[in-house]
MMTF fields as JSON, N, C-alpha, C and O atoms, coordinates in Angstrom:
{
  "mmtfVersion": "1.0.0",
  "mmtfProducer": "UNKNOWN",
  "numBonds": 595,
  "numAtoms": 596,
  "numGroups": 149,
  "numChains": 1,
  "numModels": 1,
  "chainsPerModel": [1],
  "groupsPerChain": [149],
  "chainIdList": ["A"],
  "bondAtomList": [4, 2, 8, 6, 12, 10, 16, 14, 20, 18, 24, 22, 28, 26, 32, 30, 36, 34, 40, 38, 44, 42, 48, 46, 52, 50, 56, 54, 60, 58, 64, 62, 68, 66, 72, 70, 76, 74, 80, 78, 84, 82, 88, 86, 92, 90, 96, 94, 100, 98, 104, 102, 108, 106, 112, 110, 116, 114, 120, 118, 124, 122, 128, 126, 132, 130, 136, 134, 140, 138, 144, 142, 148, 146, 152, 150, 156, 154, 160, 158, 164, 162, 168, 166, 172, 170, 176, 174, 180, 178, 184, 182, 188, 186, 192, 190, 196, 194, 200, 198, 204, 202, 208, 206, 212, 210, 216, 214, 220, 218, 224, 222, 228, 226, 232, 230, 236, 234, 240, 238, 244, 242, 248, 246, 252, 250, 256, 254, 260, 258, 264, 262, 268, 266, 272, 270, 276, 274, 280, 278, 284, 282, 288, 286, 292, 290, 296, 294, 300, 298, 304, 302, 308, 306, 312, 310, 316, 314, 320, 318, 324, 322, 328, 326, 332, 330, 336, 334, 340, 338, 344, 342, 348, 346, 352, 350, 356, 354, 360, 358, 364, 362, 368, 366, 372, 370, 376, 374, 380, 378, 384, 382, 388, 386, 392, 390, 396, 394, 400, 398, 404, 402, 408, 406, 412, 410, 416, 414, 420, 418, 424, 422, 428, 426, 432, 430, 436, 434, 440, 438, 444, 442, 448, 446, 452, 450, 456, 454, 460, 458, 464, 462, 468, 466, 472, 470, 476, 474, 480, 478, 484, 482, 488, 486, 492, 490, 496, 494, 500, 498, 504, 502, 508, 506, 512, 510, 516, 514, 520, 518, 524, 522, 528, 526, 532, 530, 536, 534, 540, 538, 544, 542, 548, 546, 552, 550, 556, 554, 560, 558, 564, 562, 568, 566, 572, 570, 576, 574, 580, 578, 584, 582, 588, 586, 592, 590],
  "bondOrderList": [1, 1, 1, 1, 1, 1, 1, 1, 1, 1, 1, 1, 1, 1, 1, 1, 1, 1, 1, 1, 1, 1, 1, 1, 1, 1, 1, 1, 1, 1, 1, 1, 1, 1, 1, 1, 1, 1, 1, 1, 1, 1, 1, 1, 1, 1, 1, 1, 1, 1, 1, 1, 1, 1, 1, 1, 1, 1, 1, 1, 1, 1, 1, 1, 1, 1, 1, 1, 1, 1, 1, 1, 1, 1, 1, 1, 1, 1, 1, 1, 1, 1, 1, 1, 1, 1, 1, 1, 1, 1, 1, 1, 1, 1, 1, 1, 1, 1, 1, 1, 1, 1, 1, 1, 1, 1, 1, 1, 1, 1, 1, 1, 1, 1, 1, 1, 1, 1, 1, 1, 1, 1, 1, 1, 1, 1, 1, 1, 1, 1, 1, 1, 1, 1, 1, 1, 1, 1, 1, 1, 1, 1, 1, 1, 1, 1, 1, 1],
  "groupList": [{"groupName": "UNK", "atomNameList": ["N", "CA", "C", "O"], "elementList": ["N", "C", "C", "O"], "formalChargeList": [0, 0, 0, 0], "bondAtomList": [1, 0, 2, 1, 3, 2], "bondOrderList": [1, 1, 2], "singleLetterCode": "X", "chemCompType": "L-PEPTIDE LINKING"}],
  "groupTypeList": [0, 0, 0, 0, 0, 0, 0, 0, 0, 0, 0, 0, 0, 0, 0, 0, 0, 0, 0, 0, 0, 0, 0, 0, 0, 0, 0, 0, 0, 0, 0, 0, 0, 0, 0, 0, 0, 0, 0, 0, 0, 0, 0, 0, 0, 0, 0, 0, 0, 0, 0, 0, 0, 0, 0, 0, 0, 0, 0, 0, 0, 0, 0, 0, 0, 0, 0, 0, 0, 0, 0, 0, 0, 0, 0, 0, 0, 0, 0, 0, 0, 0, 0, 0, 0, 0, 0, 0, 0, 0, 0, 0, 0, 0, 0, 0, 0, 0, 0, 0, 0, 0, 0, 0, 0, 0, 0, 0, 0, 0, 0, 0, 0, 0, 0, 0, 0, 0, 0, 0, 0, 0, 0, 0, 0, 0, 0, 0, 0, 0, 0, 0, 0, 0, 0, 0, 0, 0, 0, 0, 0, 0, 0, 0, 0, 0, 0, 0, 0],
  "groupIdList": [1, 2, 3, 4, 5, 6, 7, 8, 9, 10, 11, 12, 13, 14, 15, 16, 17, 18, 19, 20, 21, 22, 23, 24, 25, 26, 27, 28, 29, 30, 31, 32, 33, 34, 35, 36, 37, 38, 39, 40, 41, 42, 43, 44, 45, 46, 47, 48, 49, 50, 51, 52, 53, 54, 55, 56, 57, 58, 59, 60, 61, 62, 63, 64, 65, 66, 67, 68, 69, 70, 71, 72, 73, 74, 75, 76, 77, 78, 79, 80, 81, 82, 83, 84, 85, 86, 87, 88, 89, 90, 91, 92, 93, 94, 95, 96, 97, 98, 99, 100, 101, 102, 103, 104, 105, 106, 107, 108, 109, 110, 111, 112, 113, 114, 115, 116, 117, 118, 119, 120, 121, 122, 123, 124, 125, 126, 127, 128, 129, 130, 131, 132, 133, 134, 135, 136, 137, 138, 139, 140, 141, 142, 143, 144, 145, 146, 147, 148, 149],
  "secStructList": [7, 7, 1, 7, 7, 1, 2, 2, 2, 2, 2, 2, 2, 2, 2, 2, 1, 1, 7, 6, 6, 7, 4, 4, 4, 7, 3, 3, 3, 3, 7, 7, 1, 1, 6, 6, 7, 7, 7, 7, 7, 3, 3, 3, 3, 7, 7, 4, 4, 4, 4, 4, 4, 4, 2, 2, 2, 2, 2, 2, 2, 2, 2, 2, 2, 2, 2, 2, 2, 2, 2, 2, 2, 2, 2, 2, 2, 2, 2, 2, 2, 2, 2, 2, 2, 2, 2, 2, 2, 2, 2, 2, 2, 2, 2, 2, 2, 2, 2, 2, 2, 2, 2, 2, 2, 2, 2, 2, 2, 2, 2, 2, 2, 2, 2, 2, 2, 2, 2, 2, 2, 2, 1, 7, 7, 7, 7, 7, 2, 2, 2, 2, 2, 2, 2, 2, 2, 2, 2, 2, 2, 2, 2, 2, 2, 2, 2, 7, 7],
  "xCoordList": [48.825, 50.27, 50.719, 49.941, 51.748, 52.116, 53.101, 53.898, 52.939, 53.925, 54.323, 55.281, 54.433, 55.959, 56.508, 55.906, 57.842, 58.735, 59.489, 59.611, 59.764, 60.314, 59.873, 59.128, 60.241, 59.666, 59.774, 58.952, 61.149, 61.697, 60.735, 60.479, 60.209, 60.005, 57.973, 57.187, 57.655, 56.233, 56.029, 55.28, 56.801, 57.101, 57.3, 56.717, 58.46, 58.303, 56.934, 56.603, 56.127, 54.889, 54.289, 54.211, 53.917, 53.34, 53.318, 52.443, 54.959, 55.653, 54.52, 53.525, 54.789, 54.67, 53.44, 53.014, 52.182, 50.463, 50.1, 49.322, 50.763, 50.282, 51.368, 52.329, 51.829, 53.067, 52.647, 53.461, 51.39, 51.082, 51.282, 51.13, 51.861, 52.379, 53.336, 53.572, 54.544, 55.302, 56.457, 55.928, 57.635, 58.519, 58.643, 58.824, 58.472, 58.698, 57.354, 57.33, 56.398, 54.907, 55.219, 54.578, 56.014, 56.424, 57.413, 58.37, 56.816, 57.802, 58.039, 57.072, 59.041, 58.81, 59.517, 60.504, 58.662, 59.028, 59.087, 58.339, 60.116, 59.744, 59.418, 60.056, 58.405, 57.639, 57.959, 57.571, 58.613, 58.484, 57.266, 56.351, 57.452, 56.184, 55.792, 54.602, 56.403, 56.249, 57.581, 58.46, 57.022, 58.202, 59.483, 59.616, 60.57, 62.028, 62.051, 62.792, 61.272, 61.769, 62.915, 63.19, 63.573, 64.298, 63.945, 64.821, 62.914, 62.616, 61.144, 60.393, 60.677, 59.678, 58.528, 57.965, 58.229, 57.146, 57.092, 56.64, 57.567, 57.278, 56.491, 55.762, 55.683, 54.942, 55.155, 56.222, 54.119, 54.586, 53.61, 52.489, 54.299, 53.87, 53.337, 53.891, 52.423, 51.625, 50.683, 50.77, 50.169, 49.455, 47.775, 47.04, 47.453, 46.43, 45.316, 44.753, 45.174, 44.084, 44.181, 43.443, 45.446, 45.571, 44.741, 44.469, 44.57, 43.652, 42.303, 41.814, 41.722, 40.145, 40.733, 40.393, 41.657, 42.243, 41.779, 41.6, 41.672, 41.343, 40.132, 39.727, 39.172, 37.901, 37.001, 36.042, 37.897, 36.91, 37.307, 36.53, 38.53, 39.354, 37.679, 36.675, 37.782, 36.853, 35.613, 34.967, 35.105, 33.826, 33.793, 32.997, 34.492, 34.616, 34.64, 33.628, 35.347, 35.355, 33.997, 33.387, 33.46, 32.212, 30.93, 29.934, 31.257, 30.147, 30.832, 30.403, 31.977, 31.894, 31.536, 30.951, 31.634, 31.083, 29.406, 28.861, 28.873, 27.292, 26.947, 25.923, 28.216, 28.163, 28.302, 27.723, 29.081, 29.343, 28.123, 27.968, 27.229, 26.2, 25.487, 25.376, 24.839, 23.925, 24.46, 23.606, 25.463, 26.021, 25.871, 25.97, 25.642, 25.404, 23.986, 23.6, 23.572, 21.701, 21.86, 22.007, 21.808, 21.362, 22.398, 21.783, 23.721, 24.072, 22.641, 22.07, 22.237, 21.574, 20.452, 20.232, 19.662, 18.579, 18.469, 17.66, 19.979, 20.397, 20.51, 20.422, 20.744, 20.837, 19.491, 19.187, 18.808, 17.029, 15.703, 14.788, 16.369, 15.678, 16.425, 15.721, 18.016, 18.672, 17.698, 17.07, 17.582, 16.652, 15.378, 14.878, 14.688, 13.059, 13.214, 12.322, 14.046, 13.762, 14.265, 13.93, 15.236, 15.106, 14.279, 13.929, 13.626, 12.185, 11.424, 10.484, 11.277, 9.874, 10.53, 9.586, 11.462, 11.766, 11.829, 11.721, 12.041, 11.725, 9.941, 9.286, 9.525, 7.827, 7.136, 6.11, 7.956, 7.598, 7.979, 7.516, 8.516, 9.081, 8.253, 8.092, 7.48, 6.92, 5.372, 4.546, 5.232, 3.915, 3.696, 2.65, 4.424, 5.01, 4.708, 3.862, 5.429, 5.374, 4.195, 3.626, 3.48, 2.212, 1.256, 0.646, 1.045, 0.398, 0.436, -0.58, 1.8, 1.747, 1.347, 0.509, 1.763, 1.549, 0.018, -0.378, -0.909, -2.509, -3.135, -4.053, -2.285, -2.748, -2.464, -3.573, -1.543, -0.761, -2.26, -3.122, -2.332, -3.641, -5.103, -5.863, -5.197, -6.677, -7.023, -8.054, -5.597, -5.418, -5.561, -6.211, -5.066, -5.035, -6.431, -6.973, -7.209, -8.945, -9.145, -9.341, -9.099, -10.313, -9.674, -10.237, -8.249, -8.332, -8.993, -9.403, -8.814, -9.596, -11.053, -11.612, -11.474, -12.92, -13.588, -14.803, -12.491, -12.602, -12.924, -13.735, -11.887, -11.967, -13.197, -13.844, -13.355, -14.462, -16.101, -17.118, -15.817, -17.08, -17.014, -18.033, -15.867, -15.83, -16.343, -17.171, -15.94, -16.047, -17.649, -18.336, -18.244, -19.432, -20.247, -20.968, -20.047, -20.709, -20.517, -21.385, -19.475, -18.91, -20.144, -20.97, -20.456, -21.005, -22.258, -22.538, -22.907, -24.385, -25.265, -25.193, -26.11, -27.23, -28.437, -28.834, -29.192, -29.985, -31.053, -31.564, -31.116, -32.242, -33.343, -33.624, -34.354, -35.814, -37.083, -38.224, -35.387, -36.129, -37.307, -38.448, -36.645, -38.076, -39.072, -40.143, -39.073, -39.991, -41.019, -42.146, -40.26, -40.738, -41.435, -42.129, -41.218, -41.446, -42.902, -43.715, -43.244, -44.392, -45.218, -46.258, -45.011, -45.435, -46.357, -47.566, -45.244, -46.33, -46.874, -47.484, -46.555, -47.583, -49.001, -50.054, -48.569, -49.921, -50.919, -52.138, -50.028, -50.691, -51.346, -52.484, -50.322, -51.142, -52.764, -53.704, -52.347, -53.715, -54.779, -55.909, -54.607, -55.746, -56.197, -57.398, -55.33, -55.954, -56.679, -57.729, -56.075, -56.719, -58.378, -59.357, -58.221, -59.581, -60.745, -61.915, -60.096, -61.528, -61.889, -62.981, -60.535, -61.091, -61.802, -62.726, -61.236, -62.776, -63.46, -63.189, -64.485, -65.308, -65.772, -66.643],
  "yCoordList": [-13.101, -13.176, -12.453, -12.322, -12.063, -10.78, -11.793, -12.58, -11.657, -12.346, -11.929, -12.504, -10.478, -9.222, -9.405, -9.953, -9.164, -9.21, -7.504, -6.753, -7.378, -5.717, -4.764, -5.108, -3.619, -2.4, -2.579, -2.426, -2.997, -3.339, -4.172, -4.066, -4.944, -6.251, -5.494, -5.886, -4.664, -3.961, -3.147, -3.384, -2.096, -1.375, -1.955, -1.557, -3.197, -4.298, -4.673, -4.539, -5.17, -5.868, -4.419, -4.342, -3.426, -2.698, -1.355, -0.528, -1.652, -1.452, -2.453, -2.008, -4.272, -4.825, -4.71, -5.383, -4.275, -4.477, -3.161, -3.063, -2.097, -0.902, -0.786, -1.164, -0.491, -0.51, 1.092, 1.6, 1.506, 2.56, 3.704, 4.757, 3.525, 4.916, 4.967, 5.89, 4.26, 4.011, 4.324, 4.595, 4.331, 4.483, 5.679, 5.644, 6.768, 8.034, 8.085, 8.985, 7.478, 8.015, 7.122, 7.426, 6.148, 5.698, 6.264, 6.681, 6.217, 7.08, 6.364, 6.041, 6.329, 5.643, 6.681, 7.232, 7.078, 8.383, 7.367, 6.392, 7.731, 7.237, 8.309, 9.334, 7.858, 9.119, 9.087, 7.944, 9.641, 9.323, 9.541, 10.222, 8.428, 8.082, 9.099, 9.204, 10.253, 11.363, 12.487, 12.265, 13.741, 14.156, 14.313, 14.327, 14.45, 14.392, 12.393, 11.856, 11.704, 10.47, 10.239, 11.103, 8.992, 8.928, 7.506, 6.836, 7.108, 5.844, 6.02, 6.477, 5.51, 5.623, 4.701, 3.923, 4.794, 4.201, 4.601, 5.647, 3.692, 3.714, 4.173, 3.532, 4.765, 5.401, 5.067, 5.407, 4.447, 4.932, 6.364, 6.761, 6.737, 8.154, 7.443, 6.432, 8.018, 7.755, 9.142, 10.207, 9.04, 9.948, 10.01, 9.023, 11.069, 11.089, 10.219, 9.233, 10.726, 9.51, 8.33, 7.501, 8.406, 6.561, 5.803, 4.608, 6.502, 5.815, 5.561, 4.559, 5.873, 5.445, 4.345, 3.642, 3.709, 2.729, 1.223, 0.107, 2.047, 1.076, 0.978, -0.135, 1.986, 2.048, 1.165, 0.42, 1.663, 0.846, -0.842, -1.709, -1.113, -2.723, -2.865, -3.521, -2.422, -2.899, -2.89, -3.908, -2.142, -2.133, -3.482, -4.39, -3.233, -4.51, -5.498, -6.169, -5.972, -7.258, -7.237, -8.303, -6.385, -6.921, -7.25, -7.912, -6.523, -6.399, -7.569, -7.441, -8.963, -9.975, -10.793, -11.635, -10.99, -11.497, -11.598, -12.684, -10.586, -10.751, -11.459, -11.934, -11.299, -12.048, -13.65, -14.508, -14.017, -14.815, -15.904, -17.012, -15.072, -15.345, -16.22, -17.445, -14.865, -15.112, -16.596, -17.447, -16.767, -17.373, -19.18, -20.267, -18.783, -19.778, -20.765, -21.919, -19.38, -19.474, -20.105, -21.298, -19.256, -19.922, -21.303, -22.3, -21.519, -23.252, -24.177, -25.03, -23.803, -24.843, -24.652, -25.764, -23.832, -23.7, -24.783, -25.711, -24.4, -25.345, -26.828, -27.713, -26.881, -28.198, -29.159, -30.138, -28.222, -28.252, -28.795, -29.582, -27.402, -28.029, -29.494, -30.407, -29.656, -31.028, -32.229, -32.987, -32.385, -33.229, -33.488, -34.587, -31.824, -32.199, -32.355, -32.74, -32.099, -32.841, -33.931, -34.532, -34.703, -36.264, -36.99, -37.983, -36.327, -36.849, -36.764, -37.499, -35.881, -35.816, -36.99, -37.768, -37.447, -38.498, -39.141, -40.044, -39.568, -40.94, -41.174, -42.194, -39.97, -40.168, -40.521, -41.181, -39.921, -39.973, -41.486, -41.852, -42.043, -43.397, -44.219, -45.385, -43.65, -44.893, -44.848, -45.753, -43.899, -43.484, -44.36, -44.948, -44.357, -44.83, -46.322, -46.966, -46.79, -48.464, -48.54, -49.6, -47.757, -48.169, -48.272, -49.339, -47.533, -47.12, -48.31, -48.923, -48.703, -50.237, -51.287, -52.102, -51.36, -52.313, -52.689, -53.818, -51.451, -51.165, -51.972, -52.791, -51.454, -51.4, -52.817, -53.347, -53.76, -55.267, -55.658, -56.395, -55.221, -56.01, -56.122, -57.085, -54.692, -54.58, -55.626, -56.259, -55.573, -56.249, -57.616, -58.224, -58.327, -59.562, -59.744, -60.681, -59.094, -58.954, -59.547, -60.757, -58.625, -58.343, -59.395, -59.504, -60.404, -61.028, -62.557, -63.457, -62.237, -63.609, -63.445, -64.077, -62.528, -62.621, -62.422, -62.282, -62.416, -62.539, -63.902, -64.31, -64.289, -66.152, -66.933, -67.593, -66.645, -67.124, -66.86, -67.512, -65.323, -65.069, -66.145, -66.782, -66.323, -67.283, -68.153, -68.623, -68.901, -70.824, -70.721, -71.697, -69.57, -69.558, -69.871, -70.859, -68.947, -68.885, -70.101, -70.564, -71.003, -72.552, -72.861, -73.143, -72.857, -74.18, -74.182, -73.436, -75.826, -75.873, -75.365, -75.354, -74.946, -74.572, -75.026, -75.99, -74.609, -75.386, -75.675, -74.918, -77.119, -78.063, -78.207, -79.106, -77.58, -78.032, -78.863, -78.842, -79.646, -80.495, -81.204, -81.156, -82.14, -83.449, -82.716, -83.322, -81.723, -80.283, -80.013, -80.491, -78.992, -78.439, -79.804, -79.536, -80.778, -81.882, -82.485, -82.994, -82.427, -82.817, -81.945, -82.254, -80.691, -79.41, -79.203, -79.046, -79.283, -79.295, -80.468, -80.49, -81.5, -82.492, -82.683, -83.125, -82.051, -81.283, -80.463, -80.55, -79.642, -78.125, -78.64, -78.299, -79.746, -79.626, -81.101, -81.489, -81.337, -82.514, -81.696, -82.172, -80.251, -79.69, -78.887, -78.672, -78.458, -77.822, -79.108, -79.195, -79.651, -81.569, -81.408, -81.196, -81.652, -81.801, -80.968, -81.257, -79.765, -78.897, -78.596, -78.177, -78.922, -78.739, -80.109, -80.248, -80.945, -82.234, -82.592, -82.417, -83.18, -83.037, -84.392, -84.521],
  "zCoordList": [94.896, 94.799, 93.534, 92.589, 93.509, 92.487, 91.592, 92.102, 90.493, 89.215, 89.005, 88.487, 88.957, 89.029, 89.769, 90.693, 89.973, 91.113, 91.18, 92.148, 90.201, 90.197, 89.272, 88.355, 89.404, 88.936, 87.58, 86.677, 87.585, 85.54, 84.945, 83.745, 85.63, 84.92, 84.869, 84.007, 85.738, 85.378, 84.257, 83.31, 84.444, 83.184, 81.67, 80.661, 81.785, 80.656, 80.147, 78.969, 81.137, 80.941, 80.389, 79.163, 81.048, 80.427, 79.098, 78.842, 78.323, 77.091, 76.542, 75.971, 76.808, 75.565, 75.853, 74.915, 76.61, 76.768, 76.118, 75.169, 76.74, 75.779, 74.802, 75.472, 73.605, 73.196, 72.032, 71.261, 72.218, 71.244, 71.728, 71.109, 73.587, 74.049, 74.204, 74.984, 73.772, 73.494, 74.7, 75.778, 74.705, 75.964, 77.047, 78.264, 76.121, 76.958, 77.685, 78.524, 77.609, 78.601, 79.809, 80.815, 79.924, 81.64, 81.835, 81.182, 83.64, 84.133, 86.208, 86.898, 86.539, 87.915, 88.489, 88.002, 90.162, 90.684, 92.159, 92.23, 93.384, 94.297, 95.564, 95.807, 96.205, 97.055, 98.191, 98.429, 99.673, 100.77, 101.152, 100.688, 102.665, 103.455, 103.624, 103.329, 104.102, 105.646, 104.669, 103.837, 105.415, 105.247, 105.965, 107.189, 104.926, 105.443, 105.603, 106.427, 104.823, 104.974, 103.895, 103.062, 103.969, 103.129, 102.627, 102.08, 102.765, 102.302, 102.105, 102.966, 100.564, 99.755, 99.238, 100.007, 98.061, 97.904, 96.305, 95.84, 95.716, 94.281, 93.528, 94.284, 92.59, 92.021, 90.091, 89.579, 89.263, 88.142, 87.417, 87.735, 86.653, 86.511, 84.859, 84.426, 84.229, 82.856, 82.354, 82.967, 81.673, 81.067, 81.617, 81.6, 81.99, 82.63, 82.008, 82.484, 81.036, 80.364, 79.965, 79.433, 80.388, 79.714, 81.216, 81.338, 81.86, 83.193, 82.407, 82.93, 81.695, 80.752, 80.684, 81.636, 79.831, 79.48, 79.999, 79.511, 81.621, 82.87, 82.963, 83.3, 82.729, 82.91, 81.939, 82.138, 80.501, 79.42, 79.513, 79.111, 80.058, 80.021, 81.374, 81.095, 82.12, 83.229, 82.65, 82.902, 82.011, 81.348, 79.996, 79.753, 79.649, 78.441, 79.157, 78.953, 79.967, 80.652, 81.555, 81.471, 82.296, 82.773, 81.698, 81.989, 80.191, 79.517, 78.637, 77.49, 78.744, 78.569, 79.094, 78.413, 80.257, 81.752, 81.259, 81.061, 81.14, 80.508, 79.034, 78.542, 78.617, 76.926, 77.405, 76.739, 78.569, 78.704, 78.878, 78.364, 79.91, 80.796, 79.875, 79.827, 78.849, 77.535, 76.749, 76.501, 76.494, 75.953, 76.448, 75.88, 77.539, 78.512, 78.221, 78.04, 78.329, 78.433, 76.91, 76.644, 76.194, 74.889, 74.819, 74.441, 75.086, 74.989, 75.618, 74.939, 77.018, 77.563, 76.644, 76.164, 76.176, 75.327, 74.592, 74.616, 73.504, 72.471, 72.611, 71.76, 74.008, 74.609, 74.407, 73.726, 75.492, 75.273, 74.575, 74.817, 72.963, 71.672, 71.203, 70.773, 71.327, 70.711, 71.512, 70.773, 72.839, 73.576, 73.004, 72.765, 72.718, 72.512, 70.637, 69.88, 70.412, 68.594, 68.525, 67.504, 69.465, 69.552, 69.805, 69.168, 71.343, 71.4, 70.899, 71.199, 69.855, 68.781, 67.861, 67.724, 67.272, 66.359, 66.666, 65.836, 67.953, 68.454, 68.678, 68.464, 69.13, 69.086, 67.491, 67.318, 66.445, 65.097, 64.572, 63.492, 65.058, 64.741, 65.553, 65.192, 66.999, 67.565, 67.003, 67.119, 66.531, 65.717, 64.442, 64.17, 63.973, 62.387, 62.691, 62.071, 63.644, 64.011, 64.768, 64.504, 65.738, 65.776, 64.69, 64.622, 63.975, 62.706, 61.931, 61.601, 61.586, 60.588, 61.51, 61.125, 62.496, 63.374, 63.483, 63.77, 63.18, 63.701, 62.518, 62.552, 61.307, 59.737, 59.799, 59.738, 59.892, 59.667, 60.564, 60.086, 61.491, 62.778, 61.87, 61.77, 61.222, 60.71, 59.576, 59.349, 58.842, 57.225, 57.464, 56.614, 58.515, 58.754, 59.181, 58.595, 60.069, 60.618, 59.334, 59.217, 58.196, 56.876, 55.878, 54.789, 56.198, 55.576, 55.686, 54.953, 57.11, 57.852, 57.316, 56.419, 58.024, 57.586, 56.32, 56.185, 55.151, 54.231, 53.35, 52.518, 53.996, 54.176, 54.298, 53.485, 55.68, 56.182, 55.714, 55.95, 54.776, 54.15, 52.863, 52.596, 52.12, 51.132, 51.36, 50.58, 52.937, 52.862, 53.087, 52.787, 53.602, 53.951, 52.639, 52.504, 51.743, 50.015, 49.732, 48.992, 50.126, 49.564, 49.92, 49.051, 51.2, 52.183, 50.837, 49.899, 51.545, 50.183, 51.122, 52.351, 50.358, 50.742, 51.121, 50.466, 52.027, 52.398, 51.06, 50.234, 51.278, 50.058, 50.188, 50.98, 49.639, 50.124, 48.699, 48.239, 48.583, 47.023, 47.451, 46.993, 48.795, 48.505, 49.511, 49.52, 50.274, 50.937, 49.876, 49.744, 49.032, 47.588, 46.544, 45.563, 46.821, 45.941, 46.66, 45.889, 48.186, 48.883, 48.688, 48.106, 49.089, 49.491, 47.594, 47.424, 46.453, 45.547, 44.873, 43.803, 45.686, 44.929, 45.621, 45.161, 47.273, 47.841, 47.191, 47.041, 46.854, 45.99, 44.666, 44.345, 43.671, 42.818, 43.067, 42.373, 44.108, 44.434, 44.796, 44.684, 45.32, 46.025, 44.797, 44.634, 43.972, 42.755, 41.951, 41.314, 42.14, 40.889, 41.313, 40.599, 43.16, 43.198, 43.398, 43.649, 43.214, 42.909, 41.645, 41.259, 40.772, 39.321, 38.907, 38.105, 39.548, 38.892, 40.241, 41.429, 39.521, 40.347, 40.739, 41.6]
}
């Protein structure tokens, strides 16, 4: 659907879009269909090269269209790495709490059995007084009686 409605109002638009060729380079000619018609077909008349004008606007805009693309790509990229460096800090944090968690497990092991090596050293020891007390009053009776006679 056309947002121009008349010739005036094109020419307007295209004063204030190009405005560096200033008034005299438009020009509106009207053409018949056929000849000897008397009814036409509008035409605006411009400067031959200001048609590049069109070429490079078309070229710039497709070669944004590709900026666009790129632009794209690297957001989701960006997206990507934001995901996998959360997940590495959240992996670095569950590391961290396993780690103390392992260390709190081991420390408590070695303090228990730390304990328990103590009460052990407590306990008494085995006694072999009135053993040691038979055993050499044995020993010294068997030495008694071979030394007398």
């Amino acid at each position: 659907m056309r947002q121009l409605r008349t010739t005036s109002a094109l020419l307007d638009r295209l004063r204030a879009t190009f405005p560096a060729l200033g008034d005299s380079a438009w020009g509106l000619i009207t053409m018949p269909l056929h000849r000897g018609d008397t009814v036409g077909m509008e035409h605006l008349t411009l400067p031959a090269w200001f048609a590049e004008t069109f070429i490079i606007d078309h070229a710039n805009a497709e070669s944004w269209r590709a900026q666009k693309d790129e632009l794209l790509a690297v957001d989701s990229l960006r997206l990507a790495v934001t995901a996998l460096h959360d997940s590495i800090m959240a992996l670095v944090a569950a590391n961290a709490h396993a780690y103390q968690t392992g260390y709190q497990a081991a420390y408590a092991a070695h303090q228990d059995l730390t304990k328990r090596h103590v009460a052990e050293t407590k306990k008494p020891r085995i006694r072999l007084g009135p053993v040691v007390g038979i055993l050499g009053a044995a020993g010294v009776g068997i030495v008694a009686g071979r030394v007398l006679p």
